[in-house]
XYZ file of C-alpha atoms in Angstrom:
459
model
C 48.391 -4.775 -31.857
C 47.077 -5.167 -35.386
C 45.711 -1.769 -36.325
C 43.427 -1.729 -39.366
C 43.441 1.978 -39.973
C 43.644 5.399 -38.375
C 41.740 8.555 -39.246
C 43.027 11.845 -37.850
C 40.534 14.639 -38.355
C 42.300 17.721 -37.052
C 45.694 19.441 -37.314
C 48.419 18.657 -38.143
C 47.010 16.353 -40.852
C 43.425 16.055 -42.009
C 42.499 12.809 -43.696
C 39.083 11.335 -44.495
C 38.494 7.627 -44.551
C 36.283 7.954 -47.584
C 38.863 9.822 -49.624
C 42.127 8.146 -48.694
C 42.207 5.421 -51.310
C 41.654 7.183 -54.600
C 42.917 6.897 -58.164
C 45.758 8.814 -59.709
C 45.596 12.254 -61.381
C 45.295 14.067 -63.737
C 41.490 14.224 -63.797
C 39.817 12.495 -66.694
C 36.938 14.915 -67.223
C 33.937 13.225 -68.773
C 32.046 15.265 -71.373
C 28.319 14.712 -71.361
C 25.472 16.550 -73.119
C 23.997 19.268 -70.918
C 20.234 19.433 -70.512
C 17.635 20.727 -68.132
C 17.295 17.622 -65.965
C 16.623 18.304 -62.306
C 18.893 17.060 -59.542
C 16.305 14.552 -58.349
C 15.689 11.111 -59.799
C 13.740 8.101 -58.631
C 15.383 4.711 -58.294
C 13.112 3.310 -60.946
C 14.538 5.801 -63.450
C 18.171 6.114 -62.413
C 20.009 8.040 -65.132
C 23.769 7.282 -65.336
C 24.311 10.379 -67.517
C 22.842 12.638 -64.834
C 25.036 11.016 -62.192
C 28.129 11.393 -64.371
C 27.373 15.041 -65.048
C 27.125 15.776 -61.304
C 30.350 13.917 -60.580
C 32.097 15.657 -63.482
C 31.254 19.060 -61.993
C 32.832 18.026 -58.693
C 35.964 16.779 -60.479
C 36.308 20.066 -62.355
C 36.054 22.095 -59.134
C 38.643 19.932 -57.393
C 40.986 20.169 -60.395
C 40.833 23.966 -60.297
C 41.555 23.959 -56.557
C 44.524 21.590 -57.028
C 45.998 23.708 -59.843
C 45.818 26.860 -57.737
C 47.463 25.188 -54.765
C 50.192 23.612 -56.907
C 51.039 27.020 -58.390
C 51.326 28.467 -54.899
C 53.514 25.536 -53.822
C 55.908 26.130 -56.721
C 56.261 29.792 -55.769
C 57.086 29.262 -52.097
C 59.322 26.267 -52.883
C 61.535 28.613 -54.923
C 61.363 31.267 -52.210
C 62.580 29.006 -49.414
C 65.867 28.336 -51.213
C 66.705 31.968 -50.536
C 65.010 32.706 -47.209
C 65.516 29.322 -45.473
C 62.633 30.404 -43.241
C 61.269 27.667 -40.942
C 57.780 29.185 -40.976
C 57.740 28.980 -44.771
C 58.845 25.334 -44.668
C 55.896 24.480 -42.420
C 53.579 26.255 -44.860
C 55.036 24.165 -47.703
C 54.407 20.945 -45.791
C 50.802 21.871 -44.993
C 50.131 22.897 -48.598
C 51.653 19.637 -49.856
C 49.308 17.708 -47.565
C 46.271 19.673 -48.711
C 47.139 18.979 -52.359
C 47.472 15.224 -51.810
C 44.161 15.036 -49.961
C 42.458 17.087 -52.685
C 43.907 14.770 -55.331
C 42.531 11.819 -53.415
C 39.099 13.430 -53.216
C 39.188 14.039 -56.950
C 40.281 10.486 -57.631
C 37.491 9.161 -55.433
C 34.971 10.809 -57.775
C 36.926 9.597 -60.806
C 36.467 6.050 -59.570
C 32.763 6.635 -59.048
C 32.497 8.015 -62.578
C 34.250 4.953 -63.958
C 31.902 2.656 -62.006
C 28.853 4.359 -63.469
C 30.352 4.142 -66.957
C 30.712 0.391 -66.500
C 27.151 0.247 -65.177
C 25.982 2.059 -68.305
C 27.795 -0.546 -70.432
C 26.060 -3.235 -68.407
C 22.641 -1.666 -69.056
C 23.472 -1.611 -72.771
C 24.029 -5.359 -72.689
C 27.812 -5.234 -73.094
C 29.974 -7.948 -71.544
C 31.711 -6.339 -68.556
C 33.102 -9.540 -67.022
C 36.817 -9.888 -66.222
C 38.615 -12.131 -68.732
C 41.544 -14.386 -67.861
C 43.854 -12.197 -69.924
C 42.761 -9.092 -68.011
C 43.163 -10.851 -64.666
C 46.720 -11.847 -65.614
C 47.386 -8.201 -66.461
C 46.159 -7.182 -63.013
C 48.290 -9.870 -61.345
C 51.472 -8.375 -62.796
C 50.930 -5.294 -60.602
C 51.007 -7.423 -57.425
C 53.741 -9.147 -55.435
C 53.252 -12.895 -54.784
C 50.564 -12.976 -57.450
C 50.451 -16.797 -57.658
C 47.740 -16.927 -54.971
C 45.476 -14.663 -57.072
C 43.098 -17.110 -58.731
C 40.048 -14.928 -59.406
C 38.873 -11.284 -59.281
C 37.866 -11.623 -55.609
C 41.437 -12.630 -54.670
C 42.770 -9.643 -56.620
C 40.328 -7.267 -54.890
C 41.444 -8.436 -51.440
C 45.144 -8.247 -52.348
C 44.784 -4.744 -53.814
C 42.965 -3.627 -50.656
C 45.760 -4.993 -48.473
C 48.411 -3.364 -50.670
C 46.554 -0.068 -50.297
C 46.459 -0.390 -46.495
C 50.183 -1.162 -46.349
C 50.947 1.802 -48.604
C 48.920 4.148 -46.428
C 50.823 2.900 -43.361
C 54.046 3.974 -45.111
C 52.539 7.393 -45.852
C 51.704 7.860 -42.167
C 55.225 6.852 -41.106
C 56.747 9.418 -43.472
C 54.377 12.032 -42.127
C 55.567 11.240 -38.604
C 59.185 11.789 -39.737
C 58.275 15.152 -41.259
C 56.460 16.161 -38.062
C 59.545 15.202 -36.054
C 61.786 17.414 -38.165
C 59.402 20.370 -37.976
C 59.018 19.965 -34.227
C 62.764 20.350 -33.706
C 63.020 23.532 -35.783
C 62.987 26.757 -33.828
C 60.478 29.287 -35.101
C 61.984 32.146 -37.112
C 65.404 30.545 -37.510
C 67.286 30.022 -40.768
C 67.692 26.364 -41.710
C 70.473 24.524 -43.439
C 70.157 22.993 -46.888
C 70.297 19.518 -45.327
C 67.096 20.074 -43.332
C 65.206 21.571 -46.278
C 66.455 18.841 -48.597
C 65.417 16.110 -46.180
C 61.845 17.440 -45.891
C 61.501 17.834 -49.667
C 62.840 14.306 -50.205
C 60.309 12.889 -47.727
C 57.452 14.789 -49.378
C 58.516 13.480 -52.791
C 58.571 9.890 -51.507
C 55.165 10.479 -49.960
C 53.733 11.711 -53.275
C 54.979 8.548 -54.982
C 53.205 6.441 -52.364
C 49.993 8.490 -52.675
C 49.989 7.815 -56.441
C 50.524 4.083 -55.805
C 47.654 4.070 -53.322
C 45.315 5.735 -55.804
C 46.359 3.304 -58.518
C 45.630 0.293 -56.279
C 42.211 1.750 -55.418
C 41.382 2.394 -59.082
C 42.273 -1.181 -60.054
C 40.399 -2.566 -57.055
C 37.185 -0.649 -57.731
C 37.252 -1.489 -61.430
C 37.442 -5.174 -60.552
C 34.793 -4.828 -57.838
C 32.111 -3.301 -59.998
C 32.710 -5.548 -63.002
C 32.805 -8.681 -60.877
C 29.692 -7.661 -58.963
C 27.616 -6.829 -62.027
C 28.641 -9.922 -63.971
C 27.703 -12.173 -61.035
C 24.422 -10.456 -60.215
C 23.107 -9.793 -63.711
C 19.960 -11.801 -63.024
C 19.147 -10.220 -59.655
C 19.323 -6.518 -60.451
C 15.829 -6.043 -61.802
C 14.697 -2.572 -60.776
C 11.538 -2.434 -58.699
C 8.643 -0.281 -59.892
C 7.389 0.330 -56.368
C 6.894 4.085 -56.191
C 7.080 4.015 -52.390
C 10.842 3.657 -52.704
C 12.881 6.470 -54.131
C 16.332 7.898 -53.898
C 17.464 11.412 -54.552
C 20.453 12.241 -56.706
C 22.047 15.116 -54.827
C 24.092 17.879 -56.474
C 27.286 16.583 -54.834
C 27.044 13.321 -56.738
C 25.770 11.204 -53.835
C 22.705 9.007 -54.021
C 20.625 9.015 -50.829
C 17.914 6.399 -50.486
C 15.020 7.716 -48.450
C 14.852 4.600 -46.279
C 18.583 4.882 -45.548
C 18.854 8.494 -44.469
C 22.064 7.934 -42.528
C 24.052 6.009 -45.138
C 26.785 7.944 -46.945
C 28.499 7.837 -50.318
C 26.236 5.095 -51.585
C 27.467 3.102 -54.545
C 25.330 3.113 -57.641
C 23.900 -0.329 -56.944
C 22.767 0.799 -53.480
C 19.674 2.224 -55.072
C 18.851 -1.218 -56.413
C 19.884 -3.312 -53.450
C 17.985 -1.453 -50.763
C 14.686 -2.924 -51.943
C 15.777 -6.164 -50.327
C 16.229 -4.617 -46.877
C 14.846 -6.551 -43.934
C 13.089 -4.680 -41.121
C 15.355 -3.844 -38.183
C 15.227 -5.869 -34.981
C 13.212 -4.050 -32.302
C 14.895 -2.059 -29.543
C 14.508 -3.185 -25.936
C 13.455 -6.664 -27.066
C 15.365 -9.845 -26.250
C 16.955 -11.891 -29.035
C 19.142 -14.964 -29.202
C 22.323 -14.671 -31.265
C 24.342 -17.706 -32.341
C 27.785 -18.335 -33.818
C 29.224 -15.087 -32.445
C 32.662 -14.150 -33.776
C 34.858 -11.155 -32.879
C 35.584 -9.102 -36.019
C 36.843 -5.590 -35.211
C 37.212 -2.951 -32.521
C 36.563 0.728 -33.273
C 38.097 3.359 -30.984
C 36.953 6.984 -31.226
C 39.000 9.770 -29.618
C 37.545 13.010 -28.242
C 38.881 16.247 -26.771
C 35.865 16.515 -24.430
C 35.920 15.170 -20.876
C 33.321 12.560 -21.935
C 32.879 11.165 -25.500
C 30.974 13.773 -27.510
C 30.679 13.627 -31.308
C 31.075 17.418 -31.521
C 34.601 17.052 -30.091
C 35.760 14.069 -32.152
C 39.450 14.343 -33.081
C 40.153 10.971 -34.658
C 39.596 7.214 -34.578
C 41.287 3.936 -35.356
C 40.409 0.254 -35.703
C 42.082 -2.959 -34.640
C 41.517 -6.718 -34.786
C 42.783 -7.034 -31.192
C 40.136 -7.967 -28.648
C 41.040 -7.991 -24.929
C 41.881 -11.354 -23.286
C 39.354 -10.591 -20.502
C 36.758 -7.954 -19.619
C 38.618 -6.395 -16.682
C 38.609 -2.621 -16.655
C 42.391 -2.499 -16.203
C 42.883 -4.658 -19.311
C 40.704 -2.412 -21.475
C 42.521 0.670 -20.175
C 45.945 -0.842 -20.917
C 45.057 -1.831 -24.489
C 42.797 0.916 -25.836
C 43.202 3.978 -23.623
C 47.001 3.757 -23.652
C 47.103 3.297 -27.436
C 44.835 6.333 -27.878
C 47.176 8.371 -25.671
C 50.196 7.219 -27.704
C 48.460 8.286 -30.913
C 47.559 11.619 -29.341
C 51.213 12.271 -28.459
C 52.466 11.296 -31.923
C 49.897 13.480 -33.689
C 49.802 16.304 -31.132
C 46.120 15.769 -30.386
C 44.190 16.438 -27.208
C 42.477 13.190 -26.237
C 40.540 13.485 -22.979
C 38.046 10.650 -23.536
C 37.616 7.539 -25.670
C 34.684 5.481 -26.921
C 35.148 1.817 -27.840
C 32.840 -0.374 -29.913
C 33.508 -4.121 -29.895
C 31.956 -5.581 -33.065
C 30.846 -9.200 -33.287
C 29.330 -10.925 -36.297
C 26.520 -13.338 -35.499
C 23.399 -15.051 -36.761
C 19.918 -14.189 -35.544
C 16.616 -15.901 -36.331
C 14.203 -13.672 -38.263
C 10.509 -14.411 -38.329
C 10.087 -12.647 -41.704
C 12.379 -15.068 -43.532
C 12.003 -17.993 -41.089
C 15.716 -18.550 -41.139
C 18.926 -17.298 -39.559
C 20.472 -14.164 -41.104
C 23.942 -12.613 -40.796
C 23.918 -9.737 -38.346
C 26.032 -7.905 -35.775
C 26.175 -7.378 -32.018
C 28.087 -4.460 -30.482
C 29.327 -3.791 -26.960
C 30.094 -0.103 -26.307
C 32.442 1.270 -23.653
C 33.368 4.834 -22.623
C 36.760 5.807 -21.162
C 37.186 9.056 -19.240
C 38.774 10.642 -16.173
C 36.813 10.389 -12.933
C 38.116 11.515 -9.528
C 41.685 11.610 -10.722
C 41.801 8.235 -12.502
C 40.819 6.696 -15.821
C 37.597 4.688 -16.001
C 36.619 2.402 -18.900
C 33.077 1.151 -18.376
C 30.092 0.049 -20.482
C 28.320 3.098 -21.918
C 25.507 4.236 -19.653
C 22.982 3.918 -22.509
C 23.557 0.162 -22.666
C 25.333 -0.939 -19.482
C 26.291 -4.337 -20.862
C 29.698 -5.781 -19.941
C 31.777 -7.710 -22.441
C 32.009 -11.484 -22.272
C 34.392 -12.916 -19.664
C 36.582 -13.987 -22.588
C 35.856 -11.452 -25.356
C 38.050 -13.351 -27.837
C 36.001 -16.545 -27.429
C 32.342 -15.589 -27.042
C 29.720 -18.231 -26.270
C 28.167 -19.939 -29.286
C 24.673 -18.990 -28.134
C 23.934 -15.685 -26.399
C 20.603 -14.152 -25.391
C 20.416 -10.439 -24.639
C 18.229 -7.377 -24.810
C 19.321 -4.940 -27.546
C 19.120 -1.299 -28.550
C 18.757 -0.806 -32.307
C 20.526 1.850 -34.376
C 18.276 1.517 -37.469
C 19.282 1.968 -41.112
C 22.799 3.067 -40.260
C 25.073 0.806 -42.273
C 26.719 1.715 -45.552
C 25.988 0.140 -48.918
C 29.024 -1.912 -49.902
C 29.859 -4.484 -52.538
C 32.746 -6.828 -53.185
C 34.426 -5.968 -49.881
C 35.894 -8.163 -47.177
C 33.259 -8.834 -44.515
C 35.345 -11.204 -42.433
C 34.535 -14.200 -44.588
C 30.876 -13.455 -45.202
C 31.501 -11.005 -48.022
C 29.488 -7.941 -48.930
C 28.361 -9.693 -52.075
C 26.092 -11.687 -49.740
C 25.032 -8.807 -47.506
C 25.237 -5.366 -49.092
C 24.871 -3.384 -45.879
C 27.902 -3.520 -43.577
C 29.775 -1.502 -40.988
C 32.444 0.640 -42.622
C 34.520 2.214 -39.866
C 38.099 3.064 -40.900
C 37.286 2.244 -44.504
C 36.502 -1.387 -43.700
C 33.536 -3.599 -44.492
C 32.551 -5.952 -41.676
C 29.736 -7.278 -39.448
C 26.988 -6.985 -42.106
C 23.223 -6.948 -41.628
C 20.474 -7.098 -44.243
C 18.410 -4.495 -42.401
C 21.348 -2.015 -42.542
C 21.184 -1.653 -38.760
C 23.493 -1.862 -35.755
C 22.542 -3.736 -32.584
C 23.972 -2.843 -29.168
C 23.863 -5.336 -26.298
C 21.891 -3.874 -23.375
C 21.689 -4.934 -19.745
């Protein structure tokens, strides 16, 4: 099974999809003049300096937190050489994990700061395009760089390198968990055990730094490539009905897109071109359906409940048929394997099968890229596992989910204005540069829609 990514949200390791791929420390704090600007700005008067100041404050707070934790880690790392206490070793591992995640959060905001700096250069009329010499410099950081012909190729390759690096980080974490699991509480450990754990943590830190470096290079290329290609289409609207608020945590929230998160700076500009969402409980005809990704959410509750979410993962693998036993064998069993490896309690699972498609829109009088989703719930019932279409929709998958019909007519339920603002990502061949709003589960970018909405097939 080709797994795209996994997000575990509870002990023993807490990772956020948004913050995993971040640039390397130390923090590059950006000094900006302080003034009495409020924390609210309209899209028609977006101030990069205000955005940078808010992000800079977040970076400073994270840097202080990291420094404090690193000092504590140094202290207990010296102490364990004498005590050889297993409880202390577990504390060291948890603190090491917290530090790496905090560094990734900080680096996430560093990348955002750098993007806004480039945007400011763009507004000043500077040339921010990627030169051939710069592209060659980027290529030297990549294996098999001969197939990198343009910035888009480099972006995709850097994203893949980041995913592969994170997979290695997870494998090392599994090894550390295995060692800790076999240590009896309160016992004194040998130098070999302590040395092995410290060696694994050191290797993990190296990989984390590589991952952040790949993400920094990728995002730098993304924003420069995007702006240089769209320089004629980024005129800011003066329509006062549209505004976005610059929040104190550095996020930009467009009013029309209440549910989007961590919007990129160009989100504020791109959302003017949103199409209205398709109407719920109406029938539409979708054409050219293609399977793109499967999202699997795991829950500790007896039935999928967002308040009891413990983790999720994504895969390209669609089932060969729509039999309940097949879905159980592929997705339920994988979720249970993950739960055992990560010591999670998984009592129910929700599955979303994402398809890209085209749908005819009256507003534009043409077909537009969109998505169609089939949702299933897996749970125990009368002593056995059931995996059935969610009761809210009740629509079964195609007989052959891997080869959907070219033309498909169905009633839908709309999840309006839900998708995330993306640019320069991999949308299964369509590309976010053509459709800014796309699904972003597990850090991906797929099944886009210009109305920023999700559509669930309904019986």
